[in-house]
């Protein structure tokens, strides 16, 4: 990964983290940053770190209020249990909420941090991102 790619990932990680968590646990009109809850960001690098196919990706894991305290094991997916507990219909609803939340988070950057921050986030001048 190049330095520019790492910079772009770093710029997006907080935005995507807040957007995903708000989409998973926040209400439709939840504007309170503190109300979005806690989350983990995990990245595995290499076979001994459980990465089967070498590539860069991040896991954003919301920690909802209804999940018991995690000590040594943390496999709860979207506050519902194991991954197989999320059926296709629930997944589509959840995906819609996350998309809406991500759009709102990008708009929050524009309003609160300015057009310059938005241009930096979207990589304008370097091909940019399409939303």
PDB file of C-alpha atoms in Angstrom:
ATOM      1  CA  UNK A   1       0.000   0.000   0.000  1.00  0.00           C
ATOM      2  CA  UNK A   2       1.369   3.398  -0.934  1.00  0.00           C
ATOM      3  CA  UNK A   3       1.575   6.361   1.412  1.00  0.00           C
ATOM      4  CA  UNK A   4      -1.218   8.112  -0.532  1.00  0.00           C
ATOM      5  CA  UNK A   5      -3.434   5.018  -0.247  1.00  0.00           C
ATOM      6  CA  UNK A   6      -2.699   4.811   3.482  1.00  0.00           C
ATOM      7  CA  UNK A   7      -3.562   8.486   3.887  1.00  0.00           C
ATOM      8  CA  UNK A   8      -6.874   7.953   2.067  1.00  0.00           C
ATOM      9  CA  UNK A   9      -7.687   4.930   4.242  1.00  0.00           C
ATOM     10  CA  UNK A  10      -6.902   6.909   7.368  1.00  0.00           C
ATOM     11  CA  UNK A  11      -9.135   9.778   6.250  1.00  0.00           C
ATOM     12  CA  UNK A  12     -12.054   7.421   5.591  1.00  0.00           C
ATOM     13  CA  UNK A  13     -11.696   5.115   8.606  1.00  0.00           C
ATOM     14  CA  UNK A  14     -13.337   7.428  11.150  1.00  0.00           C
ATOM     15  CA  UNK A  15     -16.059   8.454   8.692  1.00  0.00           C
ATOM     16  CA  UNK A  16     -16.878   4.851   7.790  1.00  0.00           C
ATOM     17  CA  UNK A  17     -16.629   3.722  11.422  1.00  0.00           C
ATOM     18  CA  UNK A  18     -19.118   6.348  12.603  1.00  0.00           C
ATOM     19  CA  UNK A  19     -21.373   5.718   9.603  1.00  0.00           C
ATOM     20  CA  UNK A  20     -21.460   1.945  10.056  1.00  0.00           C
ATOM     21  CA  UNK A  21     -21.987   2.095  13.801  1.00  0.00           C
ATOM     22  CA  UNK A  22     -24.724   4.722  13.542  1.00  0.00           C
ATOM     23  CA  UNK A  23     -26.384   2.640  10.799  1.00  0.00           C
ATOM     24  CA  UNK A  24     -26.266  -0.481  12.958  1.00  0.00           C
ATOM     25  CA  UNK A  25     -27.150   0.874  16.410  1.00  0.00           C
ATOM     26  CA  UNK A  26     -28.335   4.458  15.962  1.00  0.00           C
ATOM     27  CA  UNK A  27     -31.851   5.627  15.358  1.00  0.00           C
ATOM     28  CA  UNK A  28     -32.989   7.275  12.144  1.00  0.00           C
ATOM     29  CA  UNK A  29     -32.643  10.759  13.628  1.00  0.00           C
ATOM     30  CA  UNK A  30     -29.700  10.096  15.957  1.00  0.00           C
ATOM     31  CA  UNK A  31     -27.532  13.220  15.610  1.00  0.00           C
ATOM     32  CA  UNK A  32     -25.716  12.740  18.921  1.00  0.00           C
ATOM     33  CA  UNK A  33     -22.123  11.591  18.296  1.00  0.00           C
ATOM     34  CA  UNK A  34     -21.946  10.161  21.809  1.00  0.00           C
ATOM     35  CA  UNK A  35     -25.102   8.161  21.104  1.00  0.00           C
ATOM     36  CA  UNK A  36     -23.502   6.014  18.422  1.00  0.00           C
ATOM     37  CA  UNK A  37     -21.745   3.790  20.932  1.00  0.00           C
ATOM     38  CA  UNK A  38     -18.446   1.962  20.920  1.00  0.00           C
ATOM     39  CA  UNK A  39     -16.739   0.003  18.173  1.00  0.00           C
ATOM     40  CA  UNK A  40     -13.592  -1.890  17.331  1.00  0.00           C
ATOM     41  CA  UNK A  41     -11.528  -1.548  14.165  1.00  0.00           C
ATOM     42  CA  UNK A  42      -9.546  -4.681  13.341  1.00  0.00           C
ATOM     43  CA  UNK A  43      -7.074  -5.390  10.570  1.00  0.00           C
ATOM     44  CA  UNK A  44      -5.397  -8.768  10.079  1.00  0.00           C
ATOM     45  CA  UNK A  45      -2.007  -8.935   8.333  1.00  0.00           C
ATOM     46  CA  UNK A  46      -0.555 -12.274   7.242  1.00  0.00           C
ATOM     47  CA  UNK A  47      -1.450 -15.937   7.616  1.00  0.00           C
ATOM     48  CA  UNK A  48      -0.558 -16.126  11.312  1.00  0.00           C
ATOM     49  CA  UNK A  49      -2.996 -13.281  11.911  1.00  0.00           C
ATOM     50  CA  UNK A  50      -5.872 -15.236  10.266  1.00  0.00           C
ATOM     51  CA  UNK A  51      -5.591 -13.516   6.882  1.00  0.00           C
ATOM     52  CA  UNK A  52      -6.126 -16.151   4.185  1.00  0.00           C
ATOM     53  CA  UNK A  53      -5.968 -13.957   1.055  1.00  0.00           C
ATOM     54  CA  UNK A  54      -3.391 -11.141   1.326  1.00  0.00           C
ATOM     55  CA  UNK A  55      -5.150  -7.785   0.929  1.00  0.00           C
ATOM     56  CA  UNK A  56      -5.875  -4.722   3.035  1.00  0.00           C
ATOM     57  CA  UNK A  57      -9.268  -4.481   4.688  1.00  0.00           C
ATOM     58  CA  UNK A  58     -10.705  -3.426   8.013  1.00  0.00           C
ATOM     59  CA  UNK A  59     -13.410  -4.933  10.192  1.00  0.00           C
ATOM     60  CA  UNK A  60     -15.627  -2.352  11.895  1.00  0.00           C
ATOM     61  CA  UNK A  61     -17.333  -4.091  14.796  1.00  0.00           C
ATOM     62  CA  UNK A  62     -20.112  -2.179  16.567  1.00  0.00           C
ATOM     63  CA  UNK A  63     -20.409  -2.843  20.299  1.00  0.00           C
ATOM     64  CA  UNK A  64     -24.061  -2.338  21.144  1.00  0.00           C
ATOM     65  CA  UNK A  65     -25.548  -1.892  24.594  1.00  0.00           C
ATOM     66  CA  UNK A  66     -27.290  -5.275  24.433  1.00  0.00           C
ATOM     67  CA  UNK A  67     -24.029  -7.190  23.988  1.00  0.00           C
ATOM     68  CA  UNK A  68     -22.568  -8.527  27.239  1.00  0.00           C
ATOM     69  CA  UNK A  69     -19.123  -7.334  28.272  1.00  0.00           C
ATOM     70  CA  UNK A  70     -16.503  -8.935  26.070  1.00  0.00           C
ATOM     71  CA  UNK A  71     -13.528 -10.453  27.840  1.00  0.00           C
ATOM     72  CA  UNK A  72     -11.572 -12.957  25.743  1.00  0.00           C
ATOM     73  CA  UNK A  73     -13.965 -13.768  22.890  1.00  0.00           C
ATOM     74  CA  UNK A  74     -15.664 -11.230  20.623  1.00  0.00           C
ATOM     75  CA  UNK A  75     -17.662 -12.853  17.853  1.00  0.00           C
ATOM     76  CA  UNK A  76     -20.959 -10.973  18.068  1.00  0.00           C
ATOM     77  CA  UNK A  77     -22.035  -9.660  14.669  1.00  0.00           C
ATOM     78  CA  UNK A  78     -24.239  -6.550  14.547  1.00  0.00           C
ATOM     79  CA  UNK A  79     -25.591  -7.220  18.029  1.00  0.00           C
ATOM     80  CA  UNK A  80     -27.452 -10.281  16.765  1.00  0.00           C
ATOM     81  CA  UNK A  81     -25.089 -13.152  17.526  1.00  0.00           C
ATOM     82  CA  UNK A  82     -23.059 -15.198  15.068  1.00  0.00           C
ATOM     83  CA  UNK A  83     -22.848 -14.218  11.391  1.00  0.00           C
ATOM     84  CA  UNK A  84     -25.310 -16.936  10.378  1.00  0.00           C
ATOM     85  CA  UNK A  85     -27.938 -15.306  12.637  1.00  0.00           C
ATOM     86  CA  UNK A  86     -28.286 -12.401  10.156  1.00  0.00           C
ATOM     87  CA  UNK A  87     -30.791 -13.418   7.456  1.00  0.00           C
ATOM     88  CA  UNK A  88     -30.965 -11.873   3.979  1.00  0.00           C
ATOM     89  CA  UNK A  89     -33.985  -9.648   4.697  1.00  0.00           C
ATOM     90  CA  UNK A  90     -32.399  -8.242   7.855  1.00  0.00           C
ATOM     91  CA  UNK A  91     -29.137  -7.738   5.942  1.00  0.00           C
ATOM     92  CA  UNK A  92     -30.880  -5.664   3.242  1.00  0.00           C
ATOM     93  CA  UNK A  93     -32.549  -3.423   5.840  1.00  0.00           C
ATOM     94  CA  UNK A  94     -29.251  -3.028   7.670  1.00  0.00           C
ATOM     95  CA  UNK A  95     -27.404  -2.218   4.436  1.00  0.00           C
ATOM     96  CA  UNK A  96     -29.924   0.522   3.621  1.00  0.00           C
ATOM     97  CA  UNK A  97     -29.485   2.063   7.069  1.00  0.00           C
ATOM     98  CA  UNK A  98     -25.682   1.948   6.779  1.00  0.00           C
ATOM     99  CA  UNK A  99     -25.753   3.586   3.314  1.00  0.00           C
ATOM    100  CA  UNK A 100     -27.998   6.375   4.586  1.00  0.00           C
ATOM    101  CA  UNK A 101     -25.798   6.872   7.623  1.00  0.00           C
ATOM    102  CA  UNK A 102     -22.628   7.015   5.515  1.00  0.00           C
ATOM    103  CA  UNK A 103     -24.157   9.699   3.285  1.00  0.00           C
ATOM    104  CA  UNK A 104     -25.079  11.691   6.403  1.00  0.00           C
ATOM    105  CA  UNK A 105     -21.565  11.301   7.794  1.00  0.00           C
ATOM    106  CA  UNK A 106     -19.978  12.600   4.577  1.00  0.00           C
ATOM    107  CA  UNK A 107     -22.412  15.545   4.675  1.00  0.00           C
ATOM    108  CA  UNK A 108     -21.424  16.131   8.320  1.00  0.00           C
ATOM    109  CA  UNK A 109     -17.790  16.445   7.203  1.00  0.00           C
ATOM    110  CA  UNK A 110     -18.806  19.056   4.603  1.00  0.00           C
ATOM    111  CA  UNK A 111     -20.884  21.106   7.057  1.00  0.00           C
ATOM    112  CA  UNK A 112     -18.696  20.876  10.163  1.00  0.00           C
ATOM    113  CA  UNK A 113     -15.215  20.626   8.651  1.00  0.00           C
ATOM    114  CA  UNK A 114     -15.688  22.535   5.408  1.00  0.00           C
ATOM    115  CA  UNK A 115     -15.411  22.019   1.678  1.00  0.00           C
ATOM    116  CA  UNK A 116     -11.627  21.620   1.910  1.00  0.00           C
ATOM    117  CA  UNK A 117     -11.988  18.630   4.230  1.00  0.00           C
ATOM    118  CA  UNK A 118     -14.608  17.123   1.940  1.00  0.00           C
ATOM    119  CA  UNK A 119     -12.338  17.536  -1.091  1.00  0.00           C
ATOM    120  CA  UNK A 120      -9.492  15.902   0.807  1.00  0.00           C
ATOM    121  CA  UNK A 121     -11.761  13.039   1.867  1.00  0.00           C
ATOM    122  CA  UNK A 122     -13.086  12.517  -1.661  1.00  0.00           C
ATOM    123  CA  UNK A 123      -9.620  12.731  -3.190  1.00  0.00           C
ATOM    124  CA  UNK A 124     -10.570  15.421  -5.673  1.00  0.00           C
ATOM    125  CA  UNK A 125      -7.812  15.984  -8.184  1.00  0.00           C
ATOM    126  CA  UNK A 126      -6.621  12.383  -7.929  1.00  0.00           C
ATOM    127  CA  UNK A 127      -9.498  10.542  -9.563  1.00  0.00           C
ATOM    128  CA  UNK A 128     -11.722  10.961  -6.511  1.00  0.00           C
ATOM    129  CA  UNK A 129     -14.352   8.735  -4.999  1.00  0.00           C
ATOM    130  CA  UNK A 130     -17.859   8.375  -6.319  1.00  0.00           C
ATOM    131  CA  UNK A 131     -20.679   8.284  -3.756  1.00  0.00           C
TER     132      UNK A 131
END
